[in-house]
mmCIF file of C-alpha atoms in Angstrom:
data_model
loop_
_atom_site.group_PDB
_atom_site.id
_atom_site.type_symbol
_atom_site.label_atom_id
_atom_site.label_comp_id
_atom_site.label_asym_id
_atom_site.label_seq_id
_atom_site.Cartn_x
_atom_site.Cartn_y
_atom_site.Cartn_z
ATOM 1 C CA UNK L 1 -79.540 -107.674 -69.380
ATOM 2 C CA UNK L 2 -77.550 -106.611 -72.476
ATOM 3 C CA UNK L 3 -78.998 -105.946 -75.920
ATOM 4 C CA UNK L 4 -77.847 -104.481 -79.199
ATOM 5 C CA UNK L 5 -80.538 -101.813 -79.351
ATOM 6 C CA UNK L 6 -83.091 -100.232 -77.125
ATOM 7 C CA UNK L 7 -85.821 -101.792 -75.062
ATOM 8 C CA UNK L 8 -88.773 -103.945 -75.692
ATOM 9 C CA UNK L 9 -92.249 -104.354 -74.456
ATOM 10 C CA UNK L 10 -93.916 -107.672 -75.070
ATOM 11 C CA UNK L 11 -97.642 -107.790 -74.629
ATOM 12 C CA UNK L 12 -98.841 -111.328 -74.113
ATOM 13 C CA UNK L 13 -102.261 -111.353 -75.704
ATOM 14 C CA UNK L 14 -103.585 -107.844 -75.287
ATOM 15 C CA UNK L 15 -107.356 -107.494 -75.586
ATOM 16 C CA UNK L 16 -109.017 -105.628 -78.381
ATOM 17 C CA UNK L 17 -111.471 -102.884 -77.631
ATOM 18 C CA UNK L 18 -115.023 -103.183 -76.720
ATOM 19 C CA UNK L 19 -117.542 -100.444 -76.672
ATOM 20 C CA UNK L 20 -117.229 -97.785 -79.343
ATOM 21 C CA UNK L 21 -116.319 -98.577 -82.914
ATOM 22 C CA UNK L 22 -113.176 -96.456 -82.732
ATOM 23 C CA UNK L 23 -110.344 -98.213 -84.567
ATOM 24 C CA UNK L 24 -107.770 -96.581 -82.319
ATOM 25 C CA UNK L 25 -106.609 -94.057 -84.902
ATOM 26 C CA UNK L 26 -107.681 -91.127 -82.724
ATOM 27 C CA UNK L 27 -105.680 -91.263 -79.527
ATOM 28 C CA UNK L 28 -106.134 -89.271 -76.333
ATOM 29 C CA UNK L 29 -102.871 -87.384 -76.801
ATOM 30 C CA UNK L 30 -102.537 -87.780 -80.534
ATOM 31 C CA UNK L 31 -99.789 -89.658 -82.347
ATOM 32 C CA UNK L 32 -96.036 -89.387 -82.051
ATOM 33 C CA UNK L 33 -94.972 -85.757 -81.962
ATOM 34 C CA UNK L 34 -92.766 -84.630 -84.806
ATOM 35 C CA UNK L 35 -89.656 -82.543 -84.528
ATOM 36 C CA UNK L 36 -86.059 -83.149 -83.586
ATOM 37 C CA UNK L 37 -83.661 -82.557 -80.764
ATOM 38 C CA UNK L 38 -79.934 -82.094 -80.798
ATOM 39 C CA UNK L 39 -77.013 -82.051 -78.437
ATOM 40 C CA UNK L 40 -76.223 -83.804 -75.181
ATOM 41 C CA UNK L 41 -75.517 -82.076 -71.917
ATOM 42 C CA UNK L 42 -77.970 -80.364 -69.655
ATOM 43 C CA UNK L 43 -80.083 -78.662 -72.261
ATOM 44 C CA UNK L 44 -83.245 -76.607 -72.195
ATOM 45 C CA UNK L 45 -86.673 -77.978 -72.946
ATOM 46 C CA UNK L 46 -87.664 -78.376 -76.582
ATOM 47 C CA UNK L 47 -90.280 -76.023 -77.950
ATOM 48 C CA UNK L 48 -93.850 -77.204 -78.372
ATOM 49 C CA UNK L 49 -93.535 -80.337 -76.232
ATOM 50 C CA UNK L 50 -95.374 -81.271 -73.059
ATOM 51 C CA UNK L 51 -92.104 -81.806 -71.250
ATOM 52 C CA UNK L 52 -88.693 -81.019 -72.716
ATOM 53 C CA UNK L 53 -86.187 -83.545 -71.478
ATOM 54 C CA UNK L 54 -82.554 -83.004 -72.084
ATOM 55 C CA UNK L 55 -81.277 -81.992 -75.527
ATOM 56 C CA UNK L 56 -79.814 -78.556 -76.042
ATOM 57 C CA UNK L 57 -82.395 -77.499 -78.555
ATOM 58 C CA UNK L 58 -85.592 -78.847 -80.058
ATOM 59 C CA UNK L 59 -87.997 -77.864 -82.768
ATOM 60 C CA UNK L 60 -91.436 -78.983 -83.850
ATOM 61 C CA UNK L 61 -94.322 -80.351 -81.827
ATOM 62 C CA UNK L 62 -93.161 -82.343 -78.851
ATOM 63 C CA UNK L 63 -89.443 -81.987 -79.487
ATOM 64 C CA UNK L 64 -86.962 -83.289 -76.958
ATOM 65 C CA UNK L 65 -84.790 -86.284 -76.149
ATOM 66 C CA UNK L 66 -82.968 -87.985 -73.316
ATOM 67 C CA UNK L 67 -81.685 -86.041 -70.330
ATOM 68 C CA UNK L 68 -78.329 -84.525 -71.058
ATOM 69 C CA UNK L 69 -75.250 -85.604 -69.167
ATOM 70 C CA UNK L 70 -71.823 -84.028 -69.018
ATOM 71 C CA UNK L 71 -69.819 -84.005 -72.234
ATOM 72 C CA UNK L 72 -72.016 -86.437 -74.151
ATOM 73 C CA UNK L 73 -73.654 -86.332 -77.549
ATOM 74 C CA UNK L 74 -77.306 -86.561 -78.555
ATOM 75 C CA UNK L 75 -79.008 -89.723 -77.324
ATOM 76 C CA UNK L 76 -80.106 -92.173 -80.038
ATOM 77 C CA UNK L 77 -81.495 -95.718 -80.027
ATOM 78 C CA UNK L 78 -78.268 -97.698 -80.163
ATOM 79 C CA UNK L 79 -77.906 -99.374 -76.771
ATOM 80 C CA UNK L 80 -75.333 -96.773 -75.674
ATOM 81 C CA UNK L 81 -75.537 -93.990 -73.093
ATOM 82 C CA UNK L 82 -74.524 -91.321 -75.625
ATOM 83 C CA UNK L 83 -75.283 -88.314 -73.430
ATOM 84 C CA UNK L 84 -73.523 -89.770 -70.372
ATOM 85 C CA UNK L 85 -76.479 -89.296 -68.027
ATOM 86 C CA UNK L 86 -76.454 -92.879 -66.744
ATOM 87 C CA UNK L 87 -79.500 -94.013 -68.751
ATOM 88 C CA UNK L 88 -79.309 -95.936 -72.020
ATOM 89 C CA UNK L 89 -81.574 -94.967 -74.953
ATOM 90 C CA UNK L 90 -83.730 -92.470 -73.029
ATOM 91 C CA UNK L 91 -85.197 -90.954 -76.197
ATOM 92 C CA UNK L 92 -88.713 -89.480 -76.364
ATOM 93 C CA UNK L 93 -88.843 -86.991 -79.228
ATOM 94 C CA UNK L 94 -92.601 -86.529 -78.900
ATOM 95 C CA UNK L 95 -92.492 -86.199 -75.114
ATOM 96 C CA UNK L 96 -95.454 -88.583 -74.948
ATOM 97 C CA UNK L 97 -94.104 -90.638 -72.051
ATOM 98 C CA UNK L 98 -93.113 -93.730 -74.070
ATOM 99 C CA UNK L 99 -89.453 -94.280 -74.928
ATOM 100 C CA UNK L 100 -88.957 -94.163 -78.705
ATOM 101 C CA UNK L 101 -86.483 -97.038 -78.476
ATOM 102 C CA UNK L 102 -88.975 -99.569 -77.106
ATOM 103 C CA UNK L 103 -89.671 -102.675 -79.152
ATOM 104 C CA UNK L 104 -93.341 -103.428 -78.484
ATOM 105 C CA UNK L 105 -94.870 -106.840 -79.141
ATOM 106 C CA UNK L 106 -97.907 -108.943 -78.285
ATOM 107 C CA UNK L 107 -97.953 -112.592 -77.312
ATOM 108 C CA UNK L 108 -101.284 -114.414 -77.358
ATOM 109 C CA UNK L 109 -104.715 -113.655 -78.765
ATOM 110 C CA UNK L 110 -106.619 -110.393 -78.714
ATOM 111 C CA UNK L 111 -109.822 -109.953 -76.745
ATOM 112 C CA UNK L 112 -113.188 -110.410 -78.435
ATOM 113 C CA UNK L 113 -115.410 -107.926 -76.621
ATOM 114 C CA UNK L 114 -115.660 -105.186 -79.221
ATOM 115 C CA UNK L 115 -114.147 -103.387 -82.200
ATOM 116 C CA UNK L 116 -111.024 -101.271 -82.263
ATOM 117 C CA UNK L 117 -107.601 -101.721 -80.715
ATOM 118 C CA UNK L 118 -106.659 -98.367 -79.293
ATOM 119 C CA UNK L 119 -104.030 -99.767 -76.924
ATOM 120 C CA UNK L 120 -102.023 -101.569 -79.615
ATOM 121 C CA UNK L 121 -102.300 -98.532 -81.909
ATOM 122 C CA UNK L 122 -101.218 -96.246 -79.091
ATOM 123 C CA UNK L 123 -98.125 -98.340 -78.436
ATOM 124 C CA UNK L 124 -97.220 -98.598 -82.119
ATOM 125 C CA UNK L 125 -97.393 -94.841 -82.611
ATOM 126 C CA UNK L 126 -95.096 -94.209 -79.660
ATOM 127 C CA UNK L 127 -92.224 -96.531 -80.493
ATOM 128 C CA UNK L 128 -90.023 -96.250 -83.562
ATOM 129 C CA UNK L 129 -90.030 -100.044 -83.715
ATOM 130 C CA UNK L 130 -93.815 -100.415 -83.723
ATOM 131 C CA UNK L 131 -95.685 -103.337 -82.178
ATOM 132 C CA UNK L 132 -94.988 -106.976 -83.050
ATOM 133 C CA UNK L 133 -97.467 -109.822 -82.476
ATOM 134 C CA UNK L 134 -95.643 -112.898 -81.189
ATOM 135 C CA UNK L 135 -98.923 -114.811 -80.730
ATOM 136 C CA UNK L 136 -98.296 -118.151 -78.948
ATOM 137 C CA UNK L 137 -94.511 -118.227 -79.217
ATOM 138 C CA UNK L 138 -92.692 -120.607 -76.883
ATOM 139 C CA UNK L 139 -90.955 -118.721 -74.067
ATOM 140 C CA UNK L 140 -87.204 -119.292 -74.213
ATOM 141 C CA UNK L 141 -84.139 -117.414 -73.023
ATOM 142 C CA UNK L 142 -83.354 -116.465 -76.621
ATOM 143 C CA UNK L 143 -86.828 -114.996 -77.184
ATOM 144 C CA UNK L 144 -87.150 -113.157 -73.900
ATOM 145 C CA UNK L 145 -83.708 -111.548 -73.962
ATOM 146 C CA UNK L 146 -84.870 -109.363 -76.876
ATOM 147 C CA UNK L 147 -87.424 -107.569 -74.725
ATOM 148 C CA UNK L 148 -87.702 -105.467 -71.595
ATOM 149 C CA UNK L 149 -91.377 -105.614 -70.645
ATOM 150 C CA UNK L 150 -93.974 -108.347 -71.151
ATOM 151 C CA UNK L 151 -97.708 -107.804 -70.733
ATOM 152 C CA UNK L 152 -99.600 -111.085 -70.430
ATOM 153 C CA UNK L 153 -103.224 -111.049 -71.581
ATOM 154 C CA UNK L 154 -105.464 -113.773 -73.023
ATOM 155 C CA UNK L 155 -103.450 -116.986 -73.051
ATOM 156 C CA UNK L 156 -106.457 -119.295 -72.765
ATOM 157 C CA UNK L 157 -106.703 -120.202 -76.464
ATOM 158 C CA UNK L 158 -103.159 -121.435 -77.040
ATOM 159 C CA UNK L 159 -104.255 -125.096 -77.000
ATOM 160 C CA UNK L 160 -101.453 -125.807 -74.555
ATOM 161 C CA UNK L 161 -100.236 -124.878 -71.106
ATOM 162 C CA UNK L 162 -96.889 -123.281 -70.389
ATOM 163 C CA UNK L 163 -94.183 -125.859 -69.756
ATOM 164 C CA UNK L 164 -91.871 -125.919 -66.760
ATOM 165 C CA UNK L 165 -89.005 -124.741 -68.971
ATOM 166 C CA UNK L 166 -91.054 -121.751 -70.190
ATOM 167 C CA UNK L 167 -91.960 -120.782 -66.633
ATOM 168 C CA UNK L 168 -88.300 -121.067 -65.630
ATOM 169 C CA UNK L 169 -87.231 -118.935 -68.598
ATOM 170 C CA UNK L 170 -89.664 -116.180 -67.625
ATOM 171 C CA UNK L 171 -88.532 -116.293 -63.999
ATOM 172 C CA UNK L 172 -84.884 -116.005 -65.042
ATOM 173 C CA UNK L 173 -85.676 -113.124 -67.386
ATOM 174 C CA UNK L 174 -87.590 -111.160 -64.749
ATOM 175 C CA UNK L 175 -84.939 -111.649 -62.079
ATOM 176 C CA UNK L 176 -82.357 -110.487 -64.604
ATOM 177 C CA UNK L 177 -84.144 -107.152 -65.031
ATOM 178 C CA UNK L 178 -87.261 -107.761 -67.126
ATOM 179 C CA UNK L 179 -90.710 -106.462 -66.241
ATOM 180 C CA UNK L 180 -93.882 -108.534 -66.634
ATOM 181 C CA UNK L 181 -97.493 -107.400 -66.289
ATOM 182 C CA UNK L 182 -100.485 -109.731 -66.430
ATOM 183 C CA UNK L 183 -104.113 -109.025 -67.333
ATOM 184 C CA UNK L 184 -107.113 -111.312 -66.873
ATOM 185 C CA UNK L 185 -110.867 -111.565 -67.484
ATOM 186 C CA UNK L 186 -111.384 -112.864 -71.010
ATOM 187 C CA UNK L 187 -114.408 -115.000 -69.986
ATOM 188 C CA UNK L 188 -112.592 -118.322 -70.130
ATOM 189 C CA UNK L 189 -111.732 -119.784 -66.704
ATOM 190 C CA UNK L 190 -108.882 -121.776 -68.253
ATOM 191 C CA UNK L 191 -106.869 -118.568 -68.626
ATOM 192 C CA UNK L 192 -106.395 -118.397 -64.855
ATOM 193 C CA UNK L 193 -104.514 -121.696 -64.770
ATOM 194 C CA UNK L 194 -102.098 -120.685 -67.522
ATOM 195 C CA UNK L 195 -101.390 -117.216 -66.137
ATOM 196 C CA UNK L 196 -101.006 -118.565 -62.615
ATOM 197 C CA UNK L 197 -98.349 -120.957 -63.904
ATOM 198 C CA UNK L 198 -96.307 -117.960 -65.043
ATOM 199 C CA UNK L 199 -96.889 -116.056 -61.796
ATOM 200 C CA UNK L 200 -96.163 -118.919 -59.387
ATOM 201 C CA UNK L 201 -92.375 -118.333 -59.079
ATOM 202 C CA UNK L 202 -93.085 -114.765 -57.943
ATOM 203 C CA UNK L 203 -95.614 -115.645 -55.219
ATOM 204 C CA UNK L 204 -98.497 -114.031 -57.122
ATOM 205 C CA UNK L 205 -101.720 -115.423 -58.561
ATOM 206 C CA UNK L 206 -105.368 -114.790 -59.442
ATOM 207 C CA UNK L 207 -108.273 -116.095 -57.388
ATOM 208 C CA UNK L 208 -111.017 -118.125 -59.077
ATOM 209 C CA UNK L 209 -113.989 -115.939 -58.117
ATOM 210 C CA UNK L 210 -115.164 -113.528 -60.813
ATOM 211 C CA UNK L 211 -115.583 -110.045 -59.358
ATOM 212 C CA UNK L 212 -116.858 -106.518 -60.013
ATOM 213 C CA UNK L 213 -119.400 -106.977 -62.789
ATOM 214 C CA UNK L 214 -120.492 -103.971 -64.845
ATOM 215 C CA UNK L 215 -123.032 -101.548 -63.428
ATOM 216 C CA UNK L 216 -125.459 -101.139 -66.300
ATOM 217 C CA UNK L 217 -123.370 -100.197 -69.323
ATOM 218 C CA UNK L 218 -120.368 -98.900 -67.412
ATOM 219 C CA UNK L 219 -117.344 -100.579 -65.904
ATOM 220 C CA UNK L 220 -116.866 -100.437 -62.144
ATOM 221 C CA UNK L 221 -114.428 -97.620 -61.280
ATOM 222 C CA UNK L 222 -111.520 -98.625 -59.060
ATOM 223 C CA UNK L 223 -111.036 -95.750 -56.620
ATOM 224 C CA UNK L 224 -108.845 -97.051 -53.785
ATOM 225 C CA UNK L 225 -105.185 -96.583 -54.731
ATOM 226 C CA UNK L 226 -102.032 -96.959 -52.645
ATOM 227 C CA UNK L 227 -99.214 -94.464 -53.257
ATOM 228 C CA UNK L 228 -96.719 -95.994 -55.695
ATOM 229 C CA UNK L 229 -95.009 -94.975 -58.978
ATOM 230 C CA UNK L 230 -97.595 -97.027 -60.918
ATOM 231 C CA UNK L 231 -100.549 -95.252 -59.296
ATOM 232 C CA UNK L 232 -99.234 -91.665 -59.299
ATOM 233 C CA UNK L 233 -101.914 -89.334 -60.645
ATOM 234 C CA UNK L 234 -104.454 -92.147 -61.052
ATOM 235 C CA UNK L 235 -107.867 -91.747 -59.402
ATOM 236 C CA UNK L 236 -110.154 -94.000 -61.455
ATOM 237 C CA UNK L 237 -109.744 -96.941 -63.844
ATOM 238 C CA UNK L 238 -112.634 -99.244 -64.776
ATOM 239 C CA UNK L 239 -112.986 -103.028 -64.439
ATOM 240 C CA UNK L 240 -115.638 -105.605 -65.332
ATOM 241 C CA UNK L 241 -115.818 -109.328 -64.519
ATOM 242 C CA UNK L 242 -112.202 -109.601 -63.486
ATOM 243 C CA UNK L 243 -110.518 -111.776 -60.875
ATOM 244 C CA UNK L 244 -108.936 -110.832 -57.521
ATOM 245 C CA UNK L 245 -105.160 -110.666 -57.313
ATOM 246 C CA UNK L 246 -103.300 -112.537 -54.585
ATOM 247 C CA UNK L 247 -99.833 -111.945 -53.132
ATOM 248 C CA UNK L 248 -97.354 -109.126 -53.597
ATOM 249 C CA UNK L 249 -97.875 -105.530 -52.482
ATOM 250 C CA UNK L 250 -101.485 -104.470 -53.041
ATOM 251 C CA UNK L 251 -101.727 -101.159 -54.923
ATOM 252 C CA UNK L 252 -105.471 -100.920 -55.637
ATOM 253 C CA UNK L 253 -108.728 -102.425 -54.404
ATOM 254 C CA UNK L 254 -112.458 -102.034 -54.921
ATOM 255 C CA UNK L 255 -115.498 -103.549 -53.237
ATOM 256 C CA UNK L 256 -113.315 -105.465 -50.824
ATOM 257 C CA UNK L 257 -111.279 -107.106 -53.620
ATOM 258 C CA UNK L 258 -107.618 -106.507 -54.451
ATOM 259 C CA UNK L 259 -107.269 -105.663 -58.149
ATOM 260 C CA UNK L 260 -103.643 -104.530 -58.511
ATOM 261 C CA UNK L 261 -100.487 -105.922 -56.924
ATOM 262 C CA UNK L 262 -96.768 -105.402 -57.496
ATOM 263 C CA UNK L 263 -93.612 -107.300 -56.617
ATOM 264 C CA UNK L 264 -89.889 -106.721 -57.084
ATOM 265 C CA UNK L 265 -87.866 -109.800 -58.033
ATOM 266 C CA UNK L 266 -84.094 -109.208 -57.854
ATOM 267 C CA UNK L 267 -83.540 -106.736 -60.724
ATOM 268 C CA UNK L 268 -87.011 -107.061 -62.257
ATOM 269 C CA UNK L 269 -90.624 -106.141 -61.566
ATOM 270 C CA UNK L 270 -93.981 -107.926 -61.713
ATOM 271 C CA UNK L 271 -97.355 -106.168 -61.950
ATOM 272 C CA UNK L 272 -100.674 -108.044 -61.722
ATOM 273 C CA UNK L 273 -103.934 -106.333 -62.789
ATOM 274 C CA UNK L 274 -107.231 -108.119 -62.140
ATOM 275 C CA UNK L 275 -108.984 -107.223 -65.388
ATOM 276 C CA UNK L 276 -108.444 -106.505 -69.100
ATOM 277 C CA UNK L 277 -110.722 -103.578 -69.909
ATOM 278 C CA UNK L 278 -107.826 -101.100 -69.804
ATOM 279 C CA UNK L 279 -107.006 -102.279 -73.345
ATOM 280 C CA UNK L 280 -110.490 -101.545 -74.740
ATOM 281 C CA UNK L 281 -111.303 -98.429 -76.744
ATOM 282 C CA UNK L 282 -114.454 -97.713 -74.721
ATOM 283 C CA UNK L 283 -112.376 -97.209 -71.578
ATOM 284 C CA UNK L 284 -110.012 -94.765 -73.269
ATOM 285 C CA UNK L 285 -112.597 -92.649 -75.077
ATOM 286 C CA UNK L 286 -115.828 -93.196 -73.146
ATOM 287 C CA UNK L 287 -114.734 -92.257 -69.633
ATOM 288 C CA UNK L 288 -113.068 -88.840 -69.377
ATOM 289 C CA UNK L 289 -112.950 -89.305 -65.596
ATOM 290 C CA UNK L 290 -110.681 -92.372 -65.972
ATOM 291 C CA UNK L 291 -106.887 -92.081 -66.196
ATOM 292 C CA UNK L 292 -106.310 -95.186 -68.339
ATOM 293 C CA UNK L 293 -103.525 -93.774 -70.501
ATOM 294 C CA UNK L 294 -101.702 -92.328 -67.510
ATOM 295 C CA UNK L 295 -101.961 -95.660 -65.710
ATOM 296 C CA UNK L 296 -100.327 -97.389 -68.687
ATOM 297 C CA UNK L 297 -97.561 -94.786 -68.900
ATOM 298 C CA UNK L 298 -96.770 -95.279 -65.211
ATOM 299 C CA UNK L 299 -96.876 -99.062 -65.498
ATOM 300 C CA UNK L 300 -94.578 -99.242 -68.517
ATOM 301 C CA UNK L 301 -92.071 -96.866 -66.929
ATOM 302 C CA UNK L 302 -91.991 -98.856 -63.678
ATOM 303 C CA UNK L 303 -91.635 -102.178 -65.492
ATOM 304 C CA UNK L 304 -88.756 -100.883 -67.635
ATOM 305 C CA UNK L 305 -85.239 -101.350 -66.157
ATOM 306 C CA UNK L 306 -84.171 -98.334 -64.122
ATOM 307 C CA UNK L 307 -81.183 -97.425 -66.300
ATOM 308 C CA UNK L 308 -82.658 -98.142 -69.710
ATOM 309 C CA UNK L 309 -85.157 -96.150 -71.780
ATOM 310 C CA UNK L 310 -86.460 -94.130 -68.827
ATOM 311 C CA UNK L 311 -88.351 -91.034 -69.982
ATOM 312 C CA UNK L 312 -90.613 -88.581 -68.165
ATOM 313 C CA UNK L 313 -94.349 -89.258 -67.924
ATOM 314 C CA UNK L 314 -96.408 -86.156 -68.865
ATOM 315 C CA UNK L 315 -98.872 -84.776 -66.295
ATOM 316 C CA UNK L 316 -102.426 -86.129 -66.246
ATOM 317 C CA UNK L 317 -104.614 -84.275 -68.715
#
């Protein structure tokens, strides 16, 4: 999968927050760290950052950049392995766990269960390219080749179903190295049919039974996690009125239902999550015992191609 610059994350219809009225401007780990890093090679950690990765020197809060290789120059977002470490565009100046070279976008409609959009804001502040809303764009080879990761959310209000050619384009893109993650649970049963169309080539799907309703005012914490790069450091993440996942390798379950599954398809990855509340502000700010941000950092890293835009994920706070 060759591109002119950097990586991309497409979010197909990410939900907007429910719960608190936070507009997403106050993030768990703050915004993008300032500062700069210089020099390739095996450098020391930058000062002030959570994790210094690579560059010979760094200054300012969260300074650092891609891991240094032998005889290279400072890594920048240009689609080239400047520091000769075997990874293209592995730049994370703020050491926040999101590659600065990612192009982040959304495809589909936002959720309607509350105010605020902390997830979209969080992504935008951690990529130099910001987040782009692609809404109900038709999936084609030309569109998909611009991106590295696609997160599918609410695709129930598109007034159409995905065509066979769109499904084939997504399958080709994933097998060529792309990473796709799906979310579900936007209170419209029609969404299952559309998402399942996209998942069918990978042997994954959602069941039709709604599961794990809220307990009072709180989401149901998922506590049973299988060891995997996506689940590392994660102990609890909440769900409400989701749908069980079917197929793939099960990574998490609760109440007898599978809620997270993963699959590798040739060069690409597929991740299926049985809910959508991980995009809502209430889950980020209202549950200090949940590791929602860390779960997203793990997921994005795993979905990103192994030799492009790979940066270190900070420890759980």
